[in-house]
Coordinates of C-alpha atoms in Angstrom, one line a residue:
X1 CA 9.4 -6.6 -16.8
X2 CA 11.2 -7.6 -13.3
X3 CA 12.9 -10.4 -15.6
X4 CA 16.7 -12.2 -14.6
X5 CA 19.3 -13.3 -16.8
X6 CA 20.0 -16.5 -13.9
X7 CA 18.5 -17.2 -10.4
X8 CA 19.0 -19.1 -7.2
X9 CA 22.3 -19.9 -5.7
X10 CA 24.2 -18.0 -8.6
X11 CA 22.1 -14.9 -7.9
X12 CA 23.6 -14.7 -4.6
X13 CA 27.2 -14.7 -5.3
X14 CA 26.8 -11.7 -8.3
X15 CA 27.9 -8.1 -8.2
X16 CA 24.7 -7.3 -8.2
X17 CA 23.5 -8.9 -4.8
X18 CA 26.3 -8.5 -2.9
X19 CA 25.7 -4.3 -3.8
X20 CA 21.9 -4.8 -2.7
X21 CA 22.9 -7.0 0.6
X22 CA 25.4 -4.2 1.5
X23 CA 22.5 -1.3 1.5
X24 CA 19.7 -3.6 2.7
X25 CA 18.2 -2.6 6.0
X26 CA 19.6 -5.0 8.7
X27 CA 19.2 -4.8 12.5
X28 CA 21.7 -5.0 16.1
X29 CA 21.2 -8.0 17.8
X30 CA 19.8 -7.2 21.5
X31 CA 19.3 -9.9 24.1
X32 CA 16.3 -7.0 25.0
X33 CA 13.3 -7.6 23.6
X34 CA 12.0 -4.2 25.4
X35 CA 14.6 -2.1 23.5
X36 CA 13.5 -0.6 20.0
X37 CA 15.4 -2.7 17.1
X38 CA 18.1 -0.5 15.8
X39 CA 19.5 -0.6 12.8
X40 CA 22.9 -1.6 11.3
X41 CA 25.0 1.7 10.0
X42 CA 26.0 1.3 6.6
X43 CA 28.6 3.3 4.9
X44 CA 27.0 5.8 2.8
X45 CA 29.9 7.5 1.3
X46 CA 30.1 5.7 -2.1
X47 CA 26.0 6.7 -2.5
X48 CA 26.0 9.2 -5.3
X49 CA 24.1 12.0 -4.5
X50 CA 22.3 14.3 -7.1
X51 CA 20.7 16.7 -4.9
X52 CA 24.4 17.7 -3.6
X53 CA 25.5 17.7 -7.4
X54 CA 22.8 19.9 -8.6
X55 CA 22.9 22.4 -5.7
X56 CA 27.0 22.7 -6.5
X57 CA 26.5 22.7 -10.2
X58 CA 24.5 25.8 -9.7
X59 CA 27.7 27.3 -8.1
X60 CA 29.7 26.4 -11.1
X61 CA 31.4 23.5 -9.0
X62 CA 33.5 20.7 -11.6
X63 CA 31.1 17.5 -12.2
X64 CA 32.0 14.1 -10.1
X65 CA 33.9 11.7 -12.6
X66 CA 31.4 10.1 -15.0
X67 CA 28.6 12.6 -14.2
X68 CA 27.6 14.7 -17.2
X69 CA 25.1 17.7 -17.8
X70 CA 22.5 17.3 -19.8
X71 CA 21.1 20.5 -22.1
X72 CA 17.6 20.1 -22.8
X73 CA 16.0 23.5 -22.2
X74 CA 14.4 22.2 -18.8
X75 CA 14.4 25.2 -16.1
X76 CA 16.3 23.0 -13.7
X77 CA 19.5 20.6 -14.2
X78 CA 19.4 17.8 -15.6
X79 CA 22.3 14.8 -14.9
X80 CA 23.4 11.6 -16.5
X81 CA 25.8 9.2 -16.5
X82 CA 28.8 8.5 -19.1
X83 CA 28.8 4.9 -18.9
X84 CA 25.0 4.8 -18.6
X85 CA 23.7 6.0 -22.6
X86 CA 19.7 6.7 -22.2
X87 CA 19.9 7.5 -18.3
X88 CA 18.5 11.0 -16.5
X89 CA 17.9 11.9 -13.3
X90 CA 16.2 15.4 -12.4
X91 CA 16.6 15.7 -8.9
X92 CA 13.5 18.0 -7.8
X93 CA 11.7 17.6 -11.1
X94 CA 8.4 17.9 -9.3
X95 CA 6.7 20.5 -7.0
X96 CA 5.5 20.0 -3.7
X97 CA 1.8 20.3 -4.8
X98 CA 2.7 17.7 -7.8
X99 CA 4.1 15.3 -5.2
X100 CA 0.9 15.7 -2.7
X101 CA -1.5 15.3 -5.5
X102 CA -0.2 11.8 -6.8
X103 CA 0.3 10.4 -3.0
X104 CA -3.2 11.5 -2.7
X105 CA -4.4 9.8 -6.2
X106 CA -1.6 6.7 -5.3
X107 CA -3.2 6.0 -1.8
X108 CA -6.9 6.2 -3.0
X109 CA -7.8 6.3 -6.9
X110 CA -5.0 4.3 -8.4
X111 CA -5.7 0.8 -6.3
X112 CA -9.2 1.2 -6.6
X113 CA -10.8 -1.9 -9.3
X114 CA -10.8 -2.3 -12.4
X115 CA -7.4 -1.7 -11.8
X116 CA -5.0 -5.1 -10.4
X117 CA -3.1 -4.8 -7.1
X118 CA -1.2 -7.2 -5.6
X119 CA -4.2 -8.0 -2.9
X120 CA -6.1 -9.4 -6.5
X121 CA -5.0 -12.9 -6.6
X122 CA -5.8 -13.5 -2.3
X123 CA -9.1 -11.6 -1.9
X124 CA -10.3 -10.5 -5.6
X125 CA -10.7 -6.3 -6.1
X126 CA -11.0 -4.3 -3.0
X127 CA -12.8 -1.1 -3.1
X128 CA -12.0 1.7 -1.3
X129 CA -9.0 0.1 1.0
X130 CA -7.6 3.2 1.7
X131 CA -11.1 4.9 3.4
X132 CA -11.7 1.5 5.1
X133 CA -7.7 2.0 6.8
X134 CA -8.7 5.5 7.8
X135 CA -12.1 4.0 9.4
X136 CA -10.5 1.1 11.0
X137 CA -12.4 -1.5 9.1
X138 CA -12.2 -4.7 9.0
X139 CA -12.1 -6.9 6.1
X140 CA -14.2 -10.5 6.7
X141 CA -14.3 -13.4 4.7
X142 CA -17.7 -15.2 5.0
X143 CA -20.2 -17.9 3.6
X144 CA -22.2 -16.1 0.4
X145 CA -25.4 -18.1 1.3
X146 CA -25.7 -16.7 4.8
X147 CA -23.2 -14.1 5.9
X148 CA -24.9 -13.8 9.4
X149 CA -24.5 -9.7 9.6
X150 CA -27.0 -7.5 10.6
X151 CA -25.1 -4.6 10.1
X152 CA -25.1 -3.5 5.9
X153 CA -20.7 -3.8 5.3
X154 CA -18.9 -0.2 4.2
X155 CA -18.1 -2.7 0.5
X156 CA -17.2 -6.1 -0.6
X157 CA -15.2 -7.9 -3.3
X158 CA -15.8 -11.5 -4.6
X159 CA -12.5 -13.7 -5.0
X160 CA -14.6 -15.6 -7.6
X161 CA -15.4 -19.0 -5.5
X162 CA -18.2 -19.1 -2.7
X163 CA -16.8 -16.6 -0.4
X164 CA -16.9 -13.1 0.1
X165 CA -14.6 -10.4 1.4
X166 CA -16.4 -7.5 2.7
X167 CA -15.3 -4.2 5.0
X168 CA -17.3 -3.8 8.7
X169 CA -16.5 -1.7 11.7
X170 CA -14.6 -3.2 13.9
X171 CA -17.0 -4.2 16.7
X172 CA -18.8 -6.5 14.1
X173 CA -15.7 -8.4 13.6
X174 CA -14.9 -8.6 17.5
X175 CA -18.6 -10.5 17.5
X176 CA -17.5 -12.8 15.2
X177 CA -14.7 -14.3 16.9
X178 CA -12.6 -16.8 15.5
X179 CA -15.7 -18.1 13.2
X180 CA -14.2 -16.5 10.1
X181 CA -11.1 -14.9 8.8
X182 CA -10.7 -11.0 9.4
X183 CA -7.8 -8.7 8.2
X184 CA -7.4 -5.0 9.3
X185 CA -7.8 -2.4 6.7
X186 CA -4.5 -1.0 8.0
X187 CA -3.0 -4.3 7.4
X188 CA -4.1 -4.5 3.9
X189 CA -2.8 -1.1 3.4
X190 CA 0.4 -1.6 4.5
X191 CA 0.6 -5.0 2.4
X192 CA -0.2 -3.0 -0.7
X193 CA 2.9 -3.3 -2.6
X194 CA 1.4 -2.6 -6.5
X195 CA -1.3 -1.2 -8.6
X196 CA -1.7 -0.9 -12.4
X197 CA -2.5 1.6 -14.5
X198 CA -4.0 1.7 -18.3
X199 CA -3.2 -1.5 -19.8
X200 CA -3.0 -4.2 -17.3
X201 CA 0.2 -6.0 -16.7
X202 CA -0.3 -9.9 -16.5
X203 CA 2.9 -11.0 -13.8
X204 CA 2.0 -14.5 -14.6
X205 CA 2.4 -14.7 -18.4
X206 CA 4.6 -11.1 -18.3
X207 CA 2.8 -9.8 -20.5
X208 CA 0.3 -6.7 -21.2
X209 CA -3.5 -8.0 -21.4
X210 CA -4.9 -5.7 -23.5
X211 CA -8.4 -6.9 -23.2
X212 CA -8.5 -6.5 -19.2
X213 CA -10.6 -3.5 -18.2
X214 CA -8.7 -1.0 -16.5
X215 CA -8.8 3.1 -15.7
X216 CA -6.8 5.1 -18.0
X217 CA -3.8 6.6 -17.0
X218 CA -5.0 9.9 -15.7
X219 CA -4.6 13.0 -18.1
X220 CA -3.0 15.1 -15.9
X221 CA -0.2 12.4 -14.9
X222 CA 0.2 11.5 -18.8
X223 CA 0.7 15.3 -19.7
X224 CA 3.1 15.4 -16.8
X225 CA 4.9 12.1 -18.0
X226 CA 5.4 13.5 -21.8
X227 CA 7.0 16.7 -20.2
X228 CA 9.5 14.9 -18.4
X229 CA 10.0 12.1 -21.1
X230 CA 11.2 15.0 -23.5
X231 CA 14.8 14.9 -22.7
X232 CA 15.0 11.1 -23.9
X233 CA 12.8 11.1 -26.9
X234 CA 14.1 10.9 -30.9
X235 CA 13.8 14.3 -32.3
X236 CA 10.2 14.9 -33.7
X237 CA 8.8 11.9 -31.6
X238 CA 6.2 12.0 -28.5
X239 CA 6.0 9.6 -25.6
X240 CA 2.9 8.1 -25.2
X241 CA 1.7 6.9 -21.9
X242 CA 0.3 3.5 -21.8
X243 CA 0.6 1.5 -19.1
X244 CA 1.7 2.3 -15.4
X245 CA 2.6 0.6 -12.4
X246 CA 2.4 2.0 -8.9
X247 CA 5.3 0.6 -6.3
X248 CA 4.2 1.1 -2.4
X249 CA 7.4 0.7 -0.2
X250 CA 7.3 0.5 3.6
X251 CA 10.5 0.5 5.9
X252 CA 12.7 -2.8 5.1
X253 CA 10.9 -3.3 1.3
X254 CA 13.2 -3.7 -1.5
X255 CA 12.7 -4.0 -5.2
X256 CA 15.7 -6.7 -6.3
X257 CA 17.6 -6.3 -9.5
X258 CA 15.3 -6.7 -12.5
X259 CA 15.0 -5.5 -16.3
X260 CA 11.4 -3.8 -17.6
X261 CA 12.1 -5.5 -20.7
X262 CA 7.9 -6.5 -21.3
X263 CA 7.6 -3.0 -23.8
X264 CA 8.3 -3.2 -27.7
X265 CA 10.1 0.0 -28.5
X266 CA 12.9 0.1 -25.9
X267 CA 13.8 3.4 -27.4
X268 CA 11.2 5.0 -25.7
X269 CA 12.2 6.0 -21.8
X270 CA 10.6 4.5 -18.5
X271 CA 9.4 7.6 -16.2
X272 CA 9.8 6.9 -12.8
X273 CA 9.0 9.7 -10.4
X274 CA 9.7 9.2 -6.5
X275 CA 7.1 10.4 -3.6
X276 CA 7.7 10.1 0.6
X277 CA 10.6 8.6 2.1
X278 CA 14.6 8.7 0.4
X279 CA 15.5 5.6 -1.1
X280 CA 18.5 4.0 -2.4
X281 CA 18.6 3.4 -6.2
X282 CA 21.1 0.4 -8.2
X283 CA 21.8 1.4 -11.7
X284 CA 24.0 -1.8 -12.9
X285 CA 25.2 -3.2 -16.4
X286 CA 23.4 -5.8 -18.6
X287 CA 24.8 -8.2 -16.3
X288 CA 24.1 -9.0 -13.1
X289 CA 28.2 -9.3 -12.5
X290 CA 28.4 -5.9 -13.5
X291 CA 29.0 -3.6 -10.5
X292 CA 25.9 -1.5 -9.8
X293 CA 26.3 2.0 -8.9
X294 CA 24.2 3.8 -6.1
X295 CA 22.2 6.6 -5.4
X296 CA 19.7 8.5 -3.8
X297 CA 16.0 9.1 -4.7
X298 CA 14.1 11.8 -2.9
X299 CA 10.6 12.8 -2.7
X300 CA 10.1 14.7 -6.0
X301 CA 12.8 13.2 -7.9
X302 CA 12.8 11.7 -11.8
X303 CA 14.7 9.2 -13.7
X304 CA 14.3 8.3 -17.0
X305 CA 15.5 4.9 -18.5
X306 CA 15.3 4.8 -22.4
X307 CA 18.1 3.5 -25.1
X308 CA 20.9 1.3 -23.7
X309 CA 20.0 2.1 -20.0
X310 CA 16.7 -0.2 -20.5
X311 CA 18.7 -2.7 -20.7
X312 CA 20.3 -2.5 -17.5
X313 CA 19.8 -4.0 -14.3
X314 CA 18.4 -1.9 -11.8
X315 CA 16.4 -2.1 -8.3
X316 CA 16.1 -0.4 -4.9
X317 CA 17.8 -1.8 -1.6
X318 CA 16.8 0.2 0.5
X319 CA 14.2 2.7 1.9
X320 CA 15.2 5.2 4.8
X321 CA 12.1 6.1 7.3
X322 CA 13.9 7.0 10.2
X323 CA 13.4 10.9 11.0
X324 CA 17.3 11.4 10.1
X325 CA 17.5 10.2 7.2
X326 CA 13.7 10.0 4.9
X327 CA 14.0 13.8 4.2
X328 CA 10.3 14.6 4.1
X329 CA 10.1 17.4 6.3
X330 CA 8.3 19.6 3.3
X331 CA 5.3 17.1 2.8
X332 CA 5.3 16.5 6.8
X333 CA 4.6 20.2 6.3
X334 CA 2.0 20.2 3.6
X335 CA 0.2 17.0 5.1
X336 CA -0.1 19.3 8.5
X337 CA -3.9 19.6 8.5
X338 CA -6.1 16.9 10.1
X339 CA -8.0 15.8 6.6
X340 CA -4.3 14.7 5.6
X341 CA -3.6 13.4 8.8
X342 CA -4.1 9.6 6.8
X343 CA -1.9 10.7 4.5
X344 CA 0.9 11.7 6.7
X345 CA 0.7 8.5 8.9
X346 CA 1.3 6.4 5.6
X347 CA 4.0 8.5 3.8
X348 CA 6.0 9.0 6.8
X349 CA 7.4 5.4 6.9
X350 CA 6.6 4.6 2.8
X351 CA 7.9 5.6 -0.4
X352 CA 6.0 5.1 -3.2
X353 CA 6.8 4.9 -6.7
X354 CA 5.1 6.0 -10.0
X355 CA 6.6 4.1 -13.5
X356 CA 4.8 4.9 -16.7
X357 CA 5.2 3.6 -20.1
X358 CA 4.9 3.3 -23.5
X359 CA 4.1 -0.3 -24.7
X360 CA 3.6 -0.3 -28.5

C-alpha cells in the first residue's frame, strides 16, 4: 500500500512526477501581500473527462480512442480503459443522499477511536474532533498529576507518556497562556488527512494488524461496496469488505504515485468512491516511466482497480476548491440547512476519499 518501485532524486525526473508537477496547484507571484494568491492556469485539455463521455454516450456519440463500454447490467454506464485490464469508472455511481450520508459518517464516526488516524502517532486517539471543530474547542496538552482546570474538558486522549490531550472552550485556553501547548479543533480537523476502517493498517510495518481493535466497516457501506465491486469480480465470486481507509483532501493536498499492493488476492478490485470537491486522478503503468493518464473525479464518482490495473501506479495531483471549478453546487444545496452548516464549511474546500478492500 502507497509503495515505490525507486525514490529520491530519480523520482523526480520520471513520467510519473513530471505528469503530477504539471497538475499540481501552484500560485502567481505578487509583490502584494494584500492581494488574494491566485493560482497558476493549467492546461486542462488532455484531462479525460467521464462525466462528458457518459452524458454523450447516452446520445449514441463514438467513444474517445482507448475508452471502452463496459456491459454489466448496472442502470448507468459504465467506462474503462483498453490499455488499463481491471479498471472502471462509474461516473455518478452514487446518489446525492449516499454522498451526504458518508461525508456525514467520514467527518464524525469514521475518525472516531478505536479506529487510527493520522493525529494517532502526535496526540494518541481523539474523540469527537469533529463536535469539538464545530464548538471551537481547544485541544491542551497538560501535566497528568495536576492539570490545573476547574472547568471538567468536553474529552481527552492519552498519548501513552505523562501528558494528556484534552478538549476546553476556548476561554480556558486563553487563561492558560503560553504555559502549555494548545491546538484548535479546527486545526486538527483540517490536518486530518486519514482514518481506518475494519482491520487496521500498520504504515510502519505496511502491513494489516489484525489484532488492533477497530470498528467494523459499517454494513451499509459494505453492502454498498459489493454492489459496486460486481462489475470486477470472477464469475460466482463475492467481494468481501475488509479493511478501509478514509483520505481527507483540503485545497493544495496531493496523494503522490503509489501502488495498494499490502492485500493478498490482487484479483479482487479496490473501491474507491469520491465525495466534495473535483479532483484530478493519475492512472499510470507498472512503472513510474510509464506516462500516466488523467482524469477527473467528481463528488459521487467510482473507480474500481482489480486484475492488472492493481498494479499500476496511480495518485491524485490535484484538488479544485475554487467556486469555478469544485462542482458541488448539489451538496452546497443539500447541506443548505444550519445543522449542516459544519458540514458545508468543511466540504466546500475538501474532497474526501473512501477505499475499501478485501485483504485475505
Amino acid at each position: 500500500m502507497y509503495g515505490s518501485d525507486r525514490a529520491g532524486d530519480d523520482a523526480e525526473r520520471t513520467a510519473f512526477r513530471k505528469t503530477e508537477k504539471k497538475y499540481k496547484l501552484y500560485y502567481e507571484n505578487s509583490k502584494s501581500t494584500k492581494k488574494k494568491k491566485q493560482p497558476k492556469q493549467v492546461d486542462l485539455s488532455e484531462v479525460l473527462d467521464f462525466k462528458s463521455i457518459s452524458e454523450s454516450f447516452n446520445q449514441d456519440v463514438e467513444l474517445p480512442p482507448g475508452v471502452v463500454h463496459v456491459n454489466c447490467g448496472f442502470d448507468r454506464p459504465i467506462f474503462g480503459l483498453e490499455n488499463s485490464p481491471g479498471f472502471y469508472f462509474f461516473p455518478g455511481a452514487l446518489t446525492l443522499d449516499e454522498q451526504c450520508t458518508w461525508i456525514r459518517e467520514s467527518l464524525t464516526n469514521f475518525p472516531q477511536p478505536p479506529n487510527r488516524t493520522n493525529h494517532n502517532v502526535i496526540y494518541g486517539p481523539i474523540s469527537n474532533l469533529f463536535v469539538a471543530a464545530k464548538e471551537g474547542k481547544v485541544f491542551i496538552e497538560e501535566e497528568t498529576s495536576d492539570n490545573g482546570l476547574d472547568s471538567e474538558p468536553s474529552a481527552s486522549v492519552s498519548n501513552g507518556d505523562s501528558h494528556r490531550w484534552k478538549f476546553y472552550e476556548e476561554d480556558i485556553a486563553r487563561s492558560r497562556g503560553k504555559a502549555c501547548k494548545t491546538v484548535p479543533a479546527s486545526v486538527l480537523l483540517r490536518k486530518l488527512r486519514w482514518s481506518t476502517l475494519g482491520l487496521q493498517f500498520d504504515w510502519s510495518n505496511r502491513n494489516y494488524a489484525v489484532s488492533l481493535p477497530h470498528n467494523k466497516i459499517p454494513n451499509a457501506l459494505c453492502q454498498l461496496a459489493k454492489r459496486m465491486a460486481e462489475p470486477a469480480m470472477p464469475i460466482g465470486e463475492e467481494f468481501w469488505p475488509e479493511a478501509a481507509i478514509v483520505n481527507y483532501f483540503g485545497s493544495g493536498d496531493t496523494l503522490g504515485g503509489h501502488l495498494d499492493d499490502m492485500e493478498a488476492d490482487w484479483s479482487k478490485p479496490i473501491v474507491s468512491m469520491s465525495f466534495g470537491c473535483k479532483a484530478i486522478f493519475l492512472l499510470g503503468g507498472k512503472s513510474r516511466q510509464d506516462e500516466p493518464l488523467a482524469m477527473f473525479l467528481r463528488s459521487g464518482d467510482v473507480v474500481l482497480m482489480a486484475g492488472e490495473a492493481r498494479e499500476c501506479f496511480h495518485g491524485v495531483p490535484r484538488i479544485f476548491t475554487d467556486e469555478e471549478n469544485a462542482e458541488i453546487t448539489p451538496l452546497e444545496l443539500r447541506f443548505s440547512d444550519e445543522d449542516d452548516r459544519c458540514f458545508l464549511d468543511y466540504i466546500r474546500t475538501s474532497r474526501i476519499n473512501i477505499n475499501i478492500r478485501q485483504v485475505f
